[in-house]
Amino acid sequence: MEKQTMNLTRFLIEEQRKYPHASGVFTELFSEIALAAKIISREVNKAGLVDILGYTGSKNVTGDEVKKLDLFANNTMKHILCRGGNVIGLASEEEEEAVQCERGKYLVVFDPLDGSSNIDVNVSIGTIFGIYNKMDDFVDEKQFMRPGRELVAAGYIIYGSSTMFVYSTGNGVHGFTLDPSVGEFILSHKDIKIPKKGKIFSINTGNYKKWDEKLKNYIDFITTPDKKTQRPYSLRYIGSLVADFHRNLLYGGIFLYPKDMAHPNGKLRLLYEAQPLAFIVEQAGGYASDGYTPILDKVPHDIHERTPLFIGSIENVKELEQFLQK
Ligand code: AHM
Ligand code: MG
């Protein structure tokens, strides 16, 4: 029974007591993000019923415009966070520019619904977020041009076979599973640690011909059988960053989105995709790199900047770095 009643809010309050220096003021902000997550989760789960319930036109049954789910998720996050009084500014994948809110101590960066093209085929998608202390009450792009090491918290929500909320405030990584019958995130994965080395690799191998030789050499190496080093690794690729990351966090392995001929800086975004997940992975004992530099040491020059991303078990990512730096 005890296990079933440790919800996110109670856990945050207890953590706050344990670490007197840790910033317990996140409790309120996290409750807001959790509320947004529950609302987004409800809409994502409903997506398959849209045809049956007659929501397909440009207007739904109540006469409201039907919004694309990623825009719905963006507006939900934006309105809840901006109104909560804890967040002075936002940067989102769905907002061209930084968003100014009225008052608050924090800046939040987020990708409201990553992998949204997977919704129609019932594949897991997610929300990614990161939290910074504000530098100023005036919010412009410049406030976000700082290394990911300055993140004070980060997390993601995965909308999968169940909805999970995984976060870190710098004291380990903890996962909560939504119990829809009570509408609460219940502690299910305490102090997640990623294995030091894993056997899974996740990359879109359809781009093989567009990669540079060094990356091809690495992929050729990990797919060459060798019992001693547990090769070949197994390929697992969903094409939904949060889902691929979540699996590798629990099982160990490496996720790769490299630069290629079509994407000179990779595809994924530094500020609100790579850096929050890099914060989580380091807290779980893993590592994230662009091949040369730790993702958390990078400073964005643009809120929508892209970066190559190699993230997962520390030994796998270091092994990849060796190939790229040869
Ligand atoms: P999106 O922001 O348009 O949803 O794209 C991001 C997604 C990630 O979730 C995923 O890792 C990647 O795109 C997959 O890209 P690809 O189809 O090129 O392999
Ligand atoms: Mg995205």
Tab-separated table of C-alpha atoms and ligand atoms in Angstrom:
chain	number	residue	atom	x	y	z
A	1	MET	CA	0.000	0.000	0.000
A	2	GLU	CA	2.833	2.358	0.986
A	3	LYS	CA	4.315	1.823	-2.461
A	4	GLN	CA	1.115	2.811	-4.217
A	5	THR	CA	0.736	6.070	-2.335
A	6	MET	CA	4.152	7.605	-3.005
A	7	ASN	CA	3.069	10.112	-5.580
A	8	LEU	CA	5.209	12.722	-7.280
A	9	THR	CA	4.329	15.584	-4.926
A	10	ARG	CA	4.921	13.574	-1.782
A	11	PHE	CA	8.215	12.268	-3.132
A	12	LEU	CA	9.391	15.797	-3.970
A	13	ILE	CA	8.509	17.017	-0.478
A	14	GLU	CA	10.360	14.107	1.146
A	15	GLU	CA	13.394	14.625	-1.089
A	16	GLN	CA	13.409	18.258	-0.090
A	17	ARG	CA	13.623	17.261	3.588
A	18	LYS	CA	16.519	14.877	2.884
A	19	TYR	CA	18.617	17.409	0.997
A	20	PRO	CA	18.366	20.673	2.906
A	21	HIS	CA	20.555	22.364	0.290
A	22	ALA	CA	18.628	21.008	-2.660
A	23	SER	CA	16.153	23.395	-4.065
A	24	GLY	CA	12.816	22.115	-2.812
A	25	VAL	CA	11.020	25.014	-4.412
A	26	PHE	CA	10.534	22.845	-7.468
A	27	THR	CA	7.563	21.114	-5.893
A	28	GLU	CA	5.077	23.659	-7.205
A	29	LEU	CA	6.674	23.936	-10.620
A	30	PHE	CA	6.786	20.170	-11.000
A	31	SER	CA	3.117	19.902	-10.057
A	32	GLU	CA	2.378	22.309	-12.893
A	33	ILE	CA	4.403	20.264	-15.380
A	34	ALA	CA	2.709	17.091	-14.110
A	35	LEU	CA	-0.704	18.678	-14.636
A	36	ALA	CA	0.227	19.653	-18.198
A	37	ALA	CA	1.500	16.098	-18.740
A	38	LYS	CA	-1.790	14.575	-17.580
A	39	ILE	CA	-3.788	16.824	-19.896
A	40	ILE	CA	-1.506	16.051	-22.863
A	41	SER	CA	-1.623	12.342	-21.999
A	42	ARG	CA	-5.422	12.412	-22.037
A	43	GLU	CA	-5.470	14.012	-25.494
A	44	VAL	CA	-2.802	11.636	-26.850
A	45	ASN	CA	-4.774	8.622	-25.606
A	46	LYS	CA	-7.907	10.005	-27.230
A	47	ALA	CA	-6.217	10.459	-30.608
A	48	GLY	CA	-7.224	7.010	-31.859
A	49	LEU	CA	-10.869	7.735	-31.080
A	50	VAL	CA	-10.951	10.919	-33.086
A	51	ASP	CA	-12.602	9.326	-36.132
A	52	ILE	CA	-15.153	7.420	-34.078
A	53	LEU	CA	-16.118	10.418	-31.971
A	54	GLY	CA	-16.375	12.677	-34.983
A	55	TYR	CA	-13.558	15.062	-34.173
A	56	THR	CA	-12.061	14.958	-37.642
A	57	GLY	CA	-13.400	18.115	-39.214
A	58	SER	CA	-11.780	21.450	-38.630
A	59	LYS	CA	-14.143	21.860	-35.665
A	60	ASN	CA	-14.833	19.418	-32.844
A	61	VAL	CA	-18.240	18.634	-31.321
A	62	THR	CA	-18.195	21.677	-29.061
A	63	GLY	CA	-17.445	23.928	-31.990
A	64	ASP	CA	-13.804	24.526	-30.996
A	65	GLU	CA	-11.156	24.424	-33.646
A	66	VAL	CA	-9.394	21.064	-33.658
A	67	LYS	CA	-5.716	21.744	-33.066
A	68	LYS	CA	-2.822	19.595	-34.025
A	69	LEU	CA	-1.695	17.711	-30.947
A	70	ASP	CA	1.748	19.247	-30.905
A	71	LEU	CA	0.251	22.734	-30.875
A	72	PHE	CA	-2.226	21.630	-28.223
A	73	ALA	CA	0.654	20.324	-26.102
A	74	ASN	CA	2.592	23.546	-26.605
A	75	ASN	CA	-0.327	25.735	-25.565
A	76	THR	CA	-1.066	23.548	-22.552
A	77	MET	CA	2.536	23.778	-21.312
A	78	LYS	CA	2.752	27.477	-22.070
A	79	HIS	CA	-0.485	28.485	-20.369
A	80	ILE	CA	-0.003	26.346	-17.271
A	81	LEU	CA	3.622	27.408	-16.777
A	82	CYS	CA	3.137	31.084	-17.555
A	83	ARG	CA	0.113	31.366	-15.276
A	84	GLY	CA	1.691	29.502	-12.371
A	85	GLY	CA	3.849	32.435	-11.247
A	86	ASN	CA	7.056	30.396	-11.073
A	87	VAL	CA	8.266	30.791	-14.650
A	88	ILE	CA	9.416	34.085	-16.140
A	89	GLY	CA	10.199	32.773	-19.609
A	90	LEU	CA	9.987	29.847	-22.005
A	91	ALA	CA	11.647	28.466	-25.091
A	92	SER	CA	9.748	25.806	-27.024
A	93	GLU	CA	10.166	23.889	-30.263
A	94	GLU	CA	6.767	25.271	-31.276
A	95	GLU	CA	7.592	28.940	-30.540
A	96	GLU	CA	9.801	30.797	-32.960
A	97	GLU	CA	11.010	33.204	-30.276
A	98	ALA	CA	11.525	33.129	-26.526
A	99	VAL	CA	8.271	33.695	-24.612
A	100	GLN	CA	8.025	36.280	-21.825
A	101	CYS	CA	5.790	35.425	-18.837
A	102	GLU	CA	4.790	37.776	-16.036
A	103	ARG	CA	6.770	36.650	-13.018
A	104	GLY	CA	8.775	33.779	-11.585
A	105	LYS	CA	12.298	32.582	-10.814
A	106	TYR	CA	12.718	30.035	-13.575
A	107	LEU	CA	13.145	29.604	-17.292
A	108	VAL	CA	11.721	26.444	-18.842
A	109	VAL	CA	12.769	24.990	-22.197
A	110	PHE	CA	10.676	22.239	-23.757
A	111	ASP	CA	9.730	20.172	-26.744
A	112	PRO	CA	6.001	19.828	-26.068
A	113	LEU	CA	5.369	16.706	-28.147
A	114	ASP	CA	8.374	15.092	-29.727
A	115	GLY	CA	7.863	12.455	-32.395
A	116	SER	CA	4.326	13.668	-33.027
A	117	SER	CA	4.302	12.109	-36.495
A	118	ASN	CA	4.055	8.760	-34.656
A	119	ILE	CA	0.702	9.521	-33.021
A	120	ASP	CA	-1.446	8.171	-35.830
A	121	VAL	CA	0.215	4.762	-35.671
A	122	ASN	CA	0.041	4.377	-31.902
A	123	VAL	CA	3.787	4.675	-31.314
A	124	SER	CA	5.106	6.220	-28.092
A	125	ILE	CA	5.881	9.935	-28.098
A	126	GLY	CA	7.048	12.318	-25.412
A	127	THR	CA	7.505	15.740	-23.856
A	128	ILE	CA	11.010	16.905	-22.887
A	129	PHE	CA	11.755	19.793	-20.497
A	130	GLY	CA	14.633	21.555	-18.795
A	131	ILE	CA	14.645	24.192	-16.038
A	132	TYR	CA	17.139	27.052	-15.522
A	133	ASN	CA	17.327	29.816	-12.957
A	134	LYS	CA	16.501	33.126	-14.588
A	135	MET	CA	19.257	35.681	-15.133
A	136	ASP	CA	16.986	38.649	-15.628
A	137	ASP	CA	13.278	39.565	-15.647
A	138	PHE	CA	13.472	40.565	-19.281
A	139	VAL	CA	13.321	37.398	-21.357
A	140	ASP	CA	15.014	37.251	-24.720
A	141	GLU	CA	17.010	34.581	-26.547
A	142	LYS	CA	20.209	35.599	-24.752
A	143	GLN	CA	19.006	34.190	-21.431
A	144	PHE	CA	19.083	30.730	-22.992
A	145	MET	CA	22.617	31.020	-24.398
A	146	ARG	CA	24.349	29.179	-21.571
A	147	PRO	CA	25.850	25.734	-21.051
A	148	GLY	CA	23.528	22.865	-20.252
A	149	ARG	CA	25.556	22.384	-17.035
A	150	GLU	CA	23.515	25.296	-15.648
A	151	LEU	CA	20.300	23.264	-15.813
A	152	VAL	CA	18.837	22.900	-12.326
A	153	ALA	CA	16.394	20.166	-13.333
A	154	ALA	CA	15.205	18.288	-16.382
A	155	GLY	CA	12.814	15.534	-17.285
A	156	TYR	CA	10.598	13.918	-19.830
A	157	ILE	CA	7.164	12.393	-20.056
A	158	ILE	CA	6.660	9.344	-22.222
A	159	TYR	CA	3.179	8.619	-23.551
A	160	GLY	CA	3.500	4.894	-24.132
A	161	SER	CA	1.755	1.735	-23.016
A	162	SER	CA	1.559	3.757	-19.823
A	163	THR	CA	2.424	7.399	-19.227
A	164	MET	CA	5.623	7.974	-17.269
A	165	PHE	CA	7.199	11.079	-15.764
A	166	VAL	CA	10.979	10.819	-15.362
A	167	TYR	CA	12.981	13.676	-13.849
A	168	SER	CA	16.104	14.761	-12.041
A	169	THR	CA	16.775	17.786	-9.869
A	170	GLY	CA	20.432	16.823	-9.594
A	171	ASN	CA	19.917	14.106	-6.974
A	172	GLY	CA	19.501	11.067	-9.186
A	173	VAL	CA	16.802	10.172	-11.669
A	174	HIS	CA	13.350	9.036	-10.604
A	175	GLY	CA	10.449	7.671	-12.621
A	176	PHE	CA	6.719	7.813	-11.905
A	177	THR	CA	3.939	5.989	-13.708
A	178	LEU	CA	0.537	7.573	-14.178
A	179	ASP	CA	-2.264	5.655	-12.516
A	180	PRO	CA	-5.134	6.932	-14.648
A	181	SER	CA	-7.747	5.662	-12.203
A	182	VAL	CA	-6.592	8.176	-9.569
A	183	GLY	CA	-4.900	10.659	-11.885
A	184	GLU	CA	-1.602	10.533	-9.998
A	185	PHE	CA	2.002	9.850	-10.968
A	186	ILE	CA	3.114	7.047	-8.613
A	187	LEU	CA	6.785	6.288	-7.893
A	188	SER	CA	7.712	3.224	-9.962
A	189	HIS	CA	11.443	3.631	-10.780
A	190	LYS	CA	13.507	5.045	-7.910
A	191	ASP	CA	17.085	6.169	-8.533
A	192	ILE	CA	17.445	4.900	-12.101
A	193	LYS	CA	21.010	4.016	-13.101
A	194	ILE	CA	21.930	3.281	-16.710
A	195	PRO	CA	24.177	0.225	-17.191
A	196	LYS	CA	27.841	1.228	-17.777
A	197	LYS	CA	27.724	-0.634	-21.060
A	198	GLY	CA	24.828	-1.902	-23.134
A	199	LYS	CA	24.274	-3.991	-26.234
A	200	ILE	CA	21.645	-1.840	-27.924
A	201	PHE	CA	22.341	0.769	-30.586
A	202	SER	CA	19.665	3.065	-31.962
A	203	ILE	CA	20.221	4.962	-35.183
A	204	ASN	CA	18.407	5.513	-38.473
A	205	THR	CA	20.545	3.186	-40.598
A	206	GLY	CA	18.579	4.292	-43.677
A	207	ASN	CA	21.004	7.237	-43.694
A	208	TYR	CA	24.090	4.975	-43.879
A	209	LYS	CA	25.177	6.220	-47.316
A	210	LYS	CA	25.028	9.818	-46.072
A	211	TRP	CA	27.338	9.277	-43.077
A	212	ASP	CA	31.034	10.043	-42.965
A	213	GLU	CA	33.606	7.240	-43.000
A	214	LYS	CA	34.357	7.428	-39.261
A	215	LEU	CA	30.771	6.797	-38.273
A	216	LYS	CA	30.449	4.018	-40.846
A	217	ASN	CA	33.564	2.410	-39.326
A	218	TYR	CA	31.985	2.545	-35.873
A	219	ILE	CA	28.723	0.978	-37.056
A	220	ASP	CA	30.680	-1.674	-38.985
A	221	PHE	CA	32.656	-2.387	-35.783
A	222	ILE	CA	29.655	-2.782	-33.460
A	223	THR	CA	27.854	-4.993	-35.977
A	224	THR	CA	30.850	-7.297	-36.496
A	225	PRO	CA	30.452	-10.502	-34.448
A	226	ASP	CA	32.931	-10.943	-31.569
A	227	LYS	CA	31.864	-12.981	-28.541
A	228	LYS	CA	34.376	-11.422	-26.134
A	229	THR	CA	33.099	-7.891	-26.619
A	230	GLN	CA	29.449	-8.973	-26.950
A	231	ARG	CA	29.237	-7.933	-30.572
A	232	PRO	CA	27.167	-7.582	-32.649
A	233	TYR	CA	25.071	-5.068	-30.720
A	234	SER	CA	21.318	-5.213	-31.323
A	235	LEU	CA	19.587	-2.516	-33.324
A	236	ARG	CA	16.466	-0.986	-31.766
A	237	TYR	CA	15.079	2.167	-33.384
A	238	ILE	CA	11.606	3.547	-32.803
A	239	GLY	CA	12.196	6.937	-34.398
A	240	SER	CA	10.763	8.682	-31.368
A	241	LEU	CA	13.555	10.210	-29.297
A	242	VAL	CA	11.956	9.965	-25.850
A	243	ALA	CA	10.965	6.341	-26.406
A	244	ASP	CA	14.379	5.350	-27.779
A	245	PHE	CA	16.114	7.218	-24.951
A	246	HIS	CA	13.870	5.738	-22.253
A	247	ARG	CA	14.477	2.173	-23.374
A	248	ASN	CA	18.239	2.678	-23.532
A	249	LEU	CA	18.237	4.385	-20.115
A	250	LEU	CA	16.702	1.272	-18.579
A	251	TYR	CA	18.495	-1.404	-20.645
A	252	GLY	CA	21.782	0.317	-21.533
A	253	GLY	CA	23.152	1.144	-24.966
A	254	ILE	CA	23.633	4.108	-27.236
A	255	PHE	CA	21.292	6.381	-29.218
A	256	LEU	CA	22.837	8.183	-32.176
A	257	TYR	CA	21.592	11.039	-34.321
A	258	PRO	CA	24.731	12.070	-36.217
A	259	LYS	CA	25.327	14.775	-38.759
A	260	ASP	CA	25.004	13.511	-42.316
A	261	MET	CA	24.956	14.882	-45.843
A	262	ALA	CA	21.362	16.051	-45.436
A	263	HIS	CA	21.725	17.303	-41.829
A	264	PRO	CA	25.120	19.047	-41.428
A	265	ASN	CA	24.445	19.629	-37.706
A	266	GLY	CA	22.284	16.579	-37.081
A	267	LYS	CA	18.530	16.849	-36.687
A	268	LEU	CA	17.864	17.153	-32.974
A	269	ARG	CA	17.766	20.411	-31.035
A	270	LEU	CA	20.420	21.293	-28.507
A	271	LEU	CA	18.472	23.449	-26.052
A	272	TYR	CA	15.242	21.570	-25.462
A	273	GLU	CA	15.989	18.004	-26.652
A	274	ALA	CA	19.678	17.121	-26.279
A	275	GLN	CA	20.586	19.075	-23.136
A	276	PRO	CA	17.680	18.007	-20.877
A	277	LEU	CA	18.242	14.354	-21.840
A	278	ALA	CA	22.004	14.807	-21.331
A	279	PHE	CA	21.304	16.114	-17.811
A	280	ILE	CA	19.153	13.052	-17.083
A	281	VAL	CA	21.652	10.589	-18.532
A	282	GLU	CA	24.586	12.049	-16.563
A	283	GLN	CA	22.514	11.898	-13.390
A	284	ALA	CA	21.896	8.227	-14.151
A	285	GLY	CA	25.640	7.598	-14.614
A	286	GLY	CA	25.663	7.815	-18.427
A	287	TYR	CA	27.067	10.292	-20.897
A	288	ALA	CA	26.032	12.461	-23.869
A	289	SER	CA	28.337	13.910	-26.503
A	290	ASP	CA	28.258	15.493	-29.937
A	291	GLY	CA	31.205	13.266	-30.788
A	292	TYR	CA	33.813	15.714	-29.493
A	293	THR	CA	32.263	17.795	-26.703
A	294	PRO	CA	29.960	16.808	-23.834
A	295	ILE	CA	26.460	18.013	-24.731
A	296	LEU	CA	26.155	19.747	-21.343
A	297	ASP	CA	29.235	21.896	-22.068
A	298	LYS	CA	27.829	23.248	-25.305
A	299	VAL	CA	26.388	26.766	-25.431
A	300	PRO	CA	23.571	27.344	-27.940
A	301	HIS	CA	23.795	30.401	-30.166
A	302	ASP	CA	20.185	30.111	-31.225
A	303	ILE	CA	17.277	28.592	-29.299
A	304	HIS	CA	16.522	26.229	-32.188
A	305	GLU	CA	20.135	25.197	-32.854
A	306	ARG	CA	20.698	21.576	-33.880
A	307	THR	CA	23.410	19.226	-32.679
A	308	PRO	CA	24.631	15.724	-33.414
A	309	LEU	CA	23.657	13.592	-30.416
A	310	PHE	CA	25.263	10.429	-29.040
A	311	ILE	CA	23.747	9.509	-25.706
A	312	GLY	CA	23.491	6.526	-23.392
A	313	SER	CA	25.805	4.206	-21.467
A	314	ILE	CA	29.136	5.858	-20.709
A	315	GLU	CA	31.336	3.119	-22.192
A	316	ASN	CA	29.353	2.986	-25.418
A	317	VAL	CA	29.433	6.748	-25.955
A	318	LYS	CA	33.181	6.917	-25.150
A	319	GLU	CA	33.803	4.072	-27.595
A	320	LEU	CA	31.928	6.011	-30.303
A	321	GLU	CA	33.937	9.176	-29.509
A	322	GLN	CA	37.156	7.248	-30.068
A	323	PHE	CA	36.037	6.303	-33.562
A	324	LEU	CA	34.997	9.857	-34.454
A	325	GLN	CA	38.154	11.404	-33.038
A	326	LYS	CA	40.593	9.005	-34.793
B	1	AHM	P1	10.153	15.944	-34.659
B	1	AHM	O1	10.657	17.032	-33.730
B	1	AHM	O2	9.774	16.432	-36.023
B	1	AHM	O3	9.099	15.085	-34.000
B	1	AHM	O4	11.427	15.020	-34.975
B	1	AHM	C1	12.153	14.491	-33.926
B	1	AHM	C2	12.179	12.998	-34.056
B	1	AHM	C3	12.800	12.355	-32.870
B	1	AHM	O5	11.821	11.972	-31.945
B	1	AHM	C4	13.486	11.159	-33.452
B	1	AHM	O6	14.595	10.756	-32.685
B	1	AHM	C5	13.918	11.644	-34.792
B	1	AHM	O7	13.013	12.671	-35.144
B	1	AHM	C6	13.850	10.574	-35.847
B	1	AHM	O8	14.290	11.089	-37.049
B	1	AHM	P2	14.461	10.192	-38.370
B	1	AHM	O9	13.090	9.918	-38.863
B	1	AHM	O10	15.255	11.066	-39.293
B	1	AHM	O11	15.216	8.958	-37.985
B	2	MG	MG	11.224	17.405	-31.453
